[in-house]
Amino acid sequence: MTVPHPLAPPELPLTPPDEAACQATVARLQAAAQPRVVVVGNPNTGKTTLINAVAGTNLKVGNWAGVTVEKREATLRVGDRTVQLLDLPGAYSLSPHTPEELVTRTALLDENPDVILNVLDAGNLERNLYLTLQLLDFRVPLVLTLNLIDEARDKGLTVDAAALSRTLGVPVLETVASRAVGTAGLLPAALGSATLGSGVRYPDAIEHAVGALTGRMAGLPTLPAHAHRSLALSLLEGDPSLRGRLNATGHADLVREADAVVAALNAQGLDPLIEIAEARYARASDLARVAVPQVHARRTFSERLDALTLHPVWGVPIFLALVLLVFRLTFSVAAPFVDLIGGPLQETVAGWATALLAGVPLARDIVVNAIVPGVGTVLSFVPTLLVLYLAMSFLEDSGYMARAAFLADRLMRALGLDGRAFIPLILGFGCNVPAVSATRTLEHHSDRVLVSMIMPFMSCSARLPVYVIFAAALFPHAGSWIVWSMYLLGMAVAFVFAWLLRRTALKPGGSGVLLELPPYRFPAWRVLWKHGWRRTASFAKRARTTVLVTVAAVWFLLAIPAVDGQPFAQVAPKDSVFGVAAQAVSPLFAPLGFGNWQATGALVPGFVAKEVVVGTLGQIYLGEQAAPPAPLGLLDGVAQAGAATWAAVKASLAALPTVVALPSLGADTSADVKSPLASALAQAFTPASGLAYLVFVLLYTPCIVTVGAIAQEHGRKVAWITVAYQLVTAWALAFLTYQVARALL
């Protein structure tokens, strides 16, 4: 179906910029030795992909001072000039309702930009142009880029960038960031042709009020000159964050004057907030008709696929099946490399260390019995995490995770939570710390506290190594099912406690939420690799810092005798300070099936970081060797490691077809040959006690950094309550798991 639109641009009530101001601003941009470019756009416009295409590896990620919203900066050479590129968070408008929108508006005020690069989704121009019209109220040169132009054409849209450019008076470019189409010349065009455009012409009474306020601002040099018109409009809208900022910076008189102007408009029967919003929406609609003179209604691929993935019956099973598929992929592809690093490579490094440090027994013992089995065991799971992060990044960047949040919205509402609560909970699968900080996006205080308190039940990536090694030891042919069940159990427990807390201590604040579903996209492999590697590198960094310090401390405690007459570093582990302390608390865990001191002792360092649990297990079980490994020469070690690596590569490639093979769906084909640690655990645990141990690791007290994040966000009382009730929950459910599993297995 084709819906005709007027071919000639409608008469838009737009306000052209002052000629002198335009020339002066553009001249300043051309003269800037280090021009500052800020990139602004709605969420889901492909802005991050565009920035990556432009900045590449020069992009630096940090946090805005005082908030948790991420910022990205880069310094690039464009011609003979050094350009500072600042990527602002995605925002629907500059009337801030979220931390992202507040940060974006604040940056436009404070960062003194020389040019604004506004990224729009070419297939959703009317929605995107509302923000554009707000940007035109700043006296900053502007360039528009219509990104995702290929998707717009797939929808049957014919986008006329030239007509939009003529109407607004600013350059309008076309890009397909995922394929780097049009991105190479983006910054040169922005620096060479950006100019002030034609903004919205508001009703005469509003324009008169804006003129009065901007005239008052002209005598206030502390206010950014480029933002006077935008500030005036925000004051007329009654923006509370701006009013607070102005009152705090000595501009209370300006706020009172704005209040008087608003009162006068109200007396005339005008509501400035409504008048301004309606004018912008009307102009955005008119501009969309200018840019898209004809609309060809066509059912897109995303709409057809959503009919299946968002189906009220099949949607949730599809989500669960995809998660299971991710874990099967993780096990099948990564398991050979886990065994490689945890076995032959550790043996090679230990042999080299034995040969190199033969004359320094104490240093040799620390390296061979602490660092290699402790840090090495943790690092052996880097391949597992890399595959997991790549798979999760694929689901995120493809647009599917937004559908998962949509599917969970009904469940969230049944629990008395805002539908947006599912987003930080999903983030918790990566790391609980930023997920707790992400609760700031929730509107109500009770929602933020509740989600933070149940967040640690969401199984973070640091717990995954524990699941993997126990699955390899006790359930080698059902590993992905065991890991999948741990993640589902964590979610189920979190939801049960959300339901209980909502009906007892934390009453709902209640409001609806609008979730946007971006179109499905095939992610760029380069972007996927960058996301996956960055997250994996963060885990590896913790292994060489937190884990290294912790395993060194554990080795030291294992080396100190608790009984007189035994020499340092030669005491039996059971008779060490660490062993005696672990034995003292191990009776508490005997009803759970793992009352041995080794298993109990490994849980204690887990309070520092959960990945340390598997590192400590490796240190205890693999570091109890009666004699150091045989010395190994350099060339012999290289040959040994090379042969083992080639065998792991072949095993990984051979396992790929089994990921989706229906006949083997009930079993993993990974590792009939166990790693040294897996073999040791298979001797120390039964399937029932191993399951109970996994349940306890899943549910017990979060790492100390997560506890600190909860305390920072909601106070120490909430943090300590969270620690206490999770410990009790972990013990109770691990006990129940052991009793049931012992009866069934």
PDB file of C-alpha atoms in Angstrom, residues 440-561:
ATOM      1  CA  ARG A 440      19.402   4.333  38.991  1.00  0.00           C
ATOM      2  CA  THR A 441      17.389   4.347  35.773  1.00  0.00           C
ATOM      3  CA  LEU A 442      14.334   3.056  37.677  1.00  0.00           C
ATOM      4  CA  GLU A 443      11.942   5.809  38.649  1.00  0.00           C
ATOM      5  CA  HIS A 444      10.891   4.716  42.142  1.00  0.00           C
ATOM      6  CA  HIS A 445      13.170   4.331  45.160  1.00  0.00           C
ATOM      7  CA  SER A 446      11.496   1.101  46.309  1.00  0.00           C
ATOM      8  CA  ASP A 447      12.115  -0.443  42.867  1.00  0.00           C
ATOM      9  CA  ARG A 448      15.793   0.507  42.976  1.00  0.00           C
ATOM     10  CA  VAL A 449      16.272  -1.007  46.444  1.00  0.00           C
ATOM     11  CA  LEU A 450      14.339  -4.179  45.635  1.00  0.00           C
ATOM     12  CA  VAL A 451      16.189  -4.870  42.371  1.00  0.00           C
ATOM     13  CA  SER A 452      19.553  -4.229  44.051  1.00  0.00           C
ATOM     14  CA  MET A 453      18.702  -6.683  46.833  1.00  0.00           C
ATOM     15  CA  ILE A 454      17.795  -9.490  44.429  1.00  0.00           C
ATOM     16  CA  MET A 455      20.535  -8.657  41.921  1.00  0.00           C
ATOM     17  CA  PRO A 456      23.222 -10.934  43.476  1.00  0.00           C
ATOM     18  CA  PHE A 457      21.016 -13.958  42.793  1.00  0.00           C
ATOM     19  CA  MET A 458      21.587 -13.337  39.075  1.00  0.00           C
ATOM     20  CA  SER A 459      24.555 -15.535  38.255  1.00  0.00           C
ATOM     21  CA  CYS A 460      27.442 -13.251  37.261  1.00  0.00           C
ATOM     22  CA  SER A 461      30.224 -14.395  34.945  1.00  0.00           C
ATOM     23  CA  ALA A 462      32.624 -14.879  37.879  1.00  0.00           C
ATOM     24  CA  ARG A 463      30.560 -17.865  39.044  1.00  0.00           C
ATOM     25  CA  LEU A 464      30.675 -19.542  35.642  1.00  0.00           C
ATOM     26  CA  PRO A 465      34.161 -21.096  36.130  1.00  0.00           C
ATOM     27  CA  VAL A 466      32.908 -22.875  39.256  1.00  0.00           C
ATOM     28  CA  TYR A 467      29.925 -24.292  37.351  1.00  0.00           C
ATOM     29  CA  VAL A 468      32.096 -25.385  34.448  1.00  0.00           C
ATOM     30  CA  ILE A 469      34.726 -27.212  36.487  1.00  0.00           C
ATOM     31  CA  PHE A 470      32.142 -29.041  38.621  1.00  0.00           C
ATOM     32  CA  ALA A 471      30.096 -29.939  35.550  1.00  0.00           C
ATOM     33  CA  ALA A 472      33.229 -31.322  33.877  1.00  0.00           C
ATOM     34  CA  ALA A 473      34.113 -33.267  37.024  1.00  0.00           C
ATOM     35  CA  LEU A 474      30.717 -34.734  37.942  1.00  0.00           C
ATOM     36  CA  PHE A 475      28.427 -34.307  34.908  1.00  0.00           C
ATOM     37  CA  PRO A 476      30.713 -34.428  31.842  1.00  0.00           C
ATOM     38  CA  HIS A 477      27.884 -35.318  29.455  1.00  0.00           C
ATOM     39  CA  ALA A 478      25.307 -32.845  30.753  1.00  0.00           C
ATOM     40  CA  GLY A 479      27.429 -29.773  31.483  1.00  0.00           C
ATOM     41  CA  SER A 480      25.386 -27.221  29.563  1.00  0.00           C
ATOM     42  CA  TRP A 481      22.196 -28.448  31.246  1.00  0.00           C
ATOM     43  CA  ILE A 482      23.789 -28.025  34.687  1.00  0.00           C
ATOM     44  CA  VAL A 483      24.961 -24.475  33.923  1.00  0.00           C
ATOM     45  CA  TRP A 484      21.607 -23.601  32.336  1.00  0.00           C
ATOM     46  CA  SER A 485      19.777 -24.854  35.414  1.00  0.00           C
ATOM     47  CA  MET A 486      22.002 -22.713  37.689  1.00  0.00           C
ATOM     48  CA  TYR A 487      21.098 -19.567  35.766  1.00  0.00           C
ATOM     49  CA  LEU A 488      17.400 -20.451  35.802  1.00  0.00           C
ATOM     50  CA  LEU A 489      17.518 -21.243  39.522  1.00  0.00           C
ATOM     51  CA  GLY A 490      19.134 -17.885  40.268  1.00  0.00           C
ATOM     52  CA  MET A 491      16.402 -16.084  38.322  1.00  0.00           C
ATOM     53  CA  ALA A 492      13.664 -18.099  40.026  1.00  0.00           C
ATOM     54  CA  VAL A 493      15.001 -17.351  43.515  1.00  0.00           C
ATOM     55  CA  ALA A 494      15.384 -13.665  42.622  1.00  0.00           C
ATOM     56  CA  PHE A 495      11.780 -13.485  41.440  1.00  0.00           C
ATOM     57  CA  VAL A 496      10.449 -15.272  44.535  1.00  0.00           C
ATOM     58  CA  PHE A 497      12.230 -12.821  46.826  1.00  0.00           C
ATOM     59  CA  ALA A 498      11.045  -9.900  44.694  1.00  0.00           C
ATOM     60  CA  TRP A 499       7.483 -11.099  45.194  1.00  0.00           C
ATOM     61  CA  LEU A 500       8.015 -11.472  48.965  1.00  0.00           C
ATOM     62  CA  LEU A 501       9.772  -8.131  49.425  1.00  0.00           C
ATOM     63  CA  ARG A 502       7.167  -6.314  47.354  1.00  0.00           C
ATOM     64  CA  ARG A 503       4.395  -7.601  49.614  1.00  0.00           C
ATOM     65  CA  THR A 504       6.215  -6.909  52.872  1.00  0.00           C
ATOM     66  CA  ALA A 505       8.911  -4.256  53.263  1.00  0.00           C
ATOM     67  CA  LEU A 506       9.071  -2.568  49.852  1.00  0.00           C
ATOM     68  CA  LYS A 507       5.692  -1.423  48.579  1.00  0.00           C
ATOM     69  CA  PRO A 508       5.317  -0.632  44.858  1.00  0.00           C
ATOM     70  CA  GLY A 509       5.655   2.846  43.486  1.00  0.00           C
ATOM     71  CA  GLY A 510       3.874   1.756  40.283  1.00  0.00           C
ATOM     72  CA  SER A 511       3.791   3.176  36.782  1.00  0.00           C
ATOM     73  CA  GLY A 512       3.766   1.893  33.226  1.00  0.00           C
ATOM     74  CA  VAL A 513       6.752   1.825  30.929  1.00  0.00           C
ATOM     75  CA  LEU A 514       7.304   2.018  27.184  1.00  0.00           C
ATOM     76  CA  LEU A 515       9.820  -0.458  25.771  1.00  0.00           C
ATOM     77  CA  GLU A 516      11.271   0.228  22.340  1.00  0.00           C
ATOM     78  CA  LEU A 517      12.066  -2.734  20.086  1.00  0.00           C
ATOM     79  CA  PRO A 518      14.847  -1.976  17.602  1.00  0.00           C
ATOM     80  CA  PRO A 519      14.802  -3.842  14.284  1.00  0.00           C
ATOM     81  CA  TYR A 520      16.769  -7.055  14.016  1.00  0.00           C
ATOM     82  CA  ARG A 521      20.261  -6.501  12.704  1.00  0.00           C
ATOM     83  CA  PHE A 522      23.125  -8.828  11.906  1.00  0.00           C
ATOM     84  CA  PRO A 523      25.932  -7.495  14.096  1.00  0.00           C
ATOM     85  CA  ALA A 524      29.287  -6.589  12.579  1.00  0.00           C
ATOM     86  CA  TRP A 525      31.876  -9.210  13.484  1.00  0.00           C
ATOM     87  CA  ARG A 526      34.436  -6.546  14.329  1.00  0.00           C
ATOM     88  CA  VAL A 527      32.059  -4.965  16.853  1.00  0.00           C
ATOM     89  CA  LEU A 528      31.172  -8.348  18.361  1.00  0.00           C
ATOM     90  CA  TRP A 529      34.829  -9.218  18.800  1.00  0.00           C
ATOM     91  CA  LYS A 530      35.552  -5.842  20.377  1.00  0.00           C
ATOM     92  CA  HIS A 531      32.710  -6.222  22.897  1.00  0.00           C
ATOM     93  CA  GLY A 532      33.555  -9.829  23.729  1.00  0.00           C
ATOM     94  CA  TRP A 533      37.276  -9.222  24.065  1.00  0.00           C
ATOM     95  CA  ARG A 534      36.832  -6.118  26.220  1.00  0.00           C
ATOM     96  CA  ARG A 535      34.668  -8.009  28.732  1.00  0.00           C
ATOM     97  CA  THR A 536      36.985 -11.032  28.736  1.00  0.00           C
ATOM     98  CA  ALA A 537      40.037  -8.829  29.188  1.00  0.00           C
ATOM     99  CA  SER A 538      38.380  -7.298  32.249  1.00  0.00           C
ATOM    100  CA  PHE A 539      38.031 -10.796  33.746  1.00  0.00           C
ATOM    101  CA  ALA A 540      41.672 -11.605  32.918  1.00  0.00           C
ATOM    102  CA  LYS A 541      42.759  -8.350  34.520  1.00  0.00           C
ATOM    103  CA  ARG A 542      41.074  -9.383  37.768  1.00  0.00           C
ATOM    104  CA  ALA A 543      42.962 -12.680  37.557  1.00  0.00           C
ATOM    105  CA  ARG A 544      46.308 -10.899  37.586  1.00  0.00           C
ATOM    106  CA  THR A 545      45.286  -8.521  40.381  1.00  0.00           C
ATOM    107  CA  THR A 546      42.572  -9.664  42.786  1.00  0.00           C
ATOM    108  CA  VAL A 547      43.070 -13.372  42.172  1.00  0.00           C
ATOM    109  CA  LEU A 548      46.866 -13.138  42.312  1.00  0.00           C
ATOM    110  CA  VAL A 549      46.776 -11.310  45.646  1.00  0.00           C
ATOM    111  CA  THR A 550      44.173 -13.676  47.078  1.00  0.00           C
ATOM    112  CA  VAL A 551      45.896 -16.919  46.069  1.00  0.00           C
ATOM    113  CA  ALA A 552      49.182 -15.532  47.421  1.00  0.00           C
ATOM    114  CA  ALA A 553      47.444 -14.827  50.732  1.00  0.00           C
ATOM    115  CA  VAL A 554      45.898 -18.314  50.749  1.00  0.00           C
ATOM    116  CA  TRP A 555      49.316 -19.884  50.049  1.00  0.00           C
ATOM    117  CA  PHE A 556      50.825 -17.878  52.888  1.00  0.00           C
ATOM    118  CA  LEU A 557      48.099 -19.097  55.279  1.00  0.00           C
ATOM    119  CA  LEU A 558      48.603 -22.653  54.036  1.00  0.00           C
ATOM    120  CA  ALA A 559      52.336 -22.300  54.703  1.00  0.00           C
ATOM    121  CA  ILE A 560      51.980 -21.117  58.319  1.00  0.00           C
ATOM    122  CA  PRO A 561      51.854 -24.071  60.715  1.00  0.00           C
TER     123      PRO A 561
END
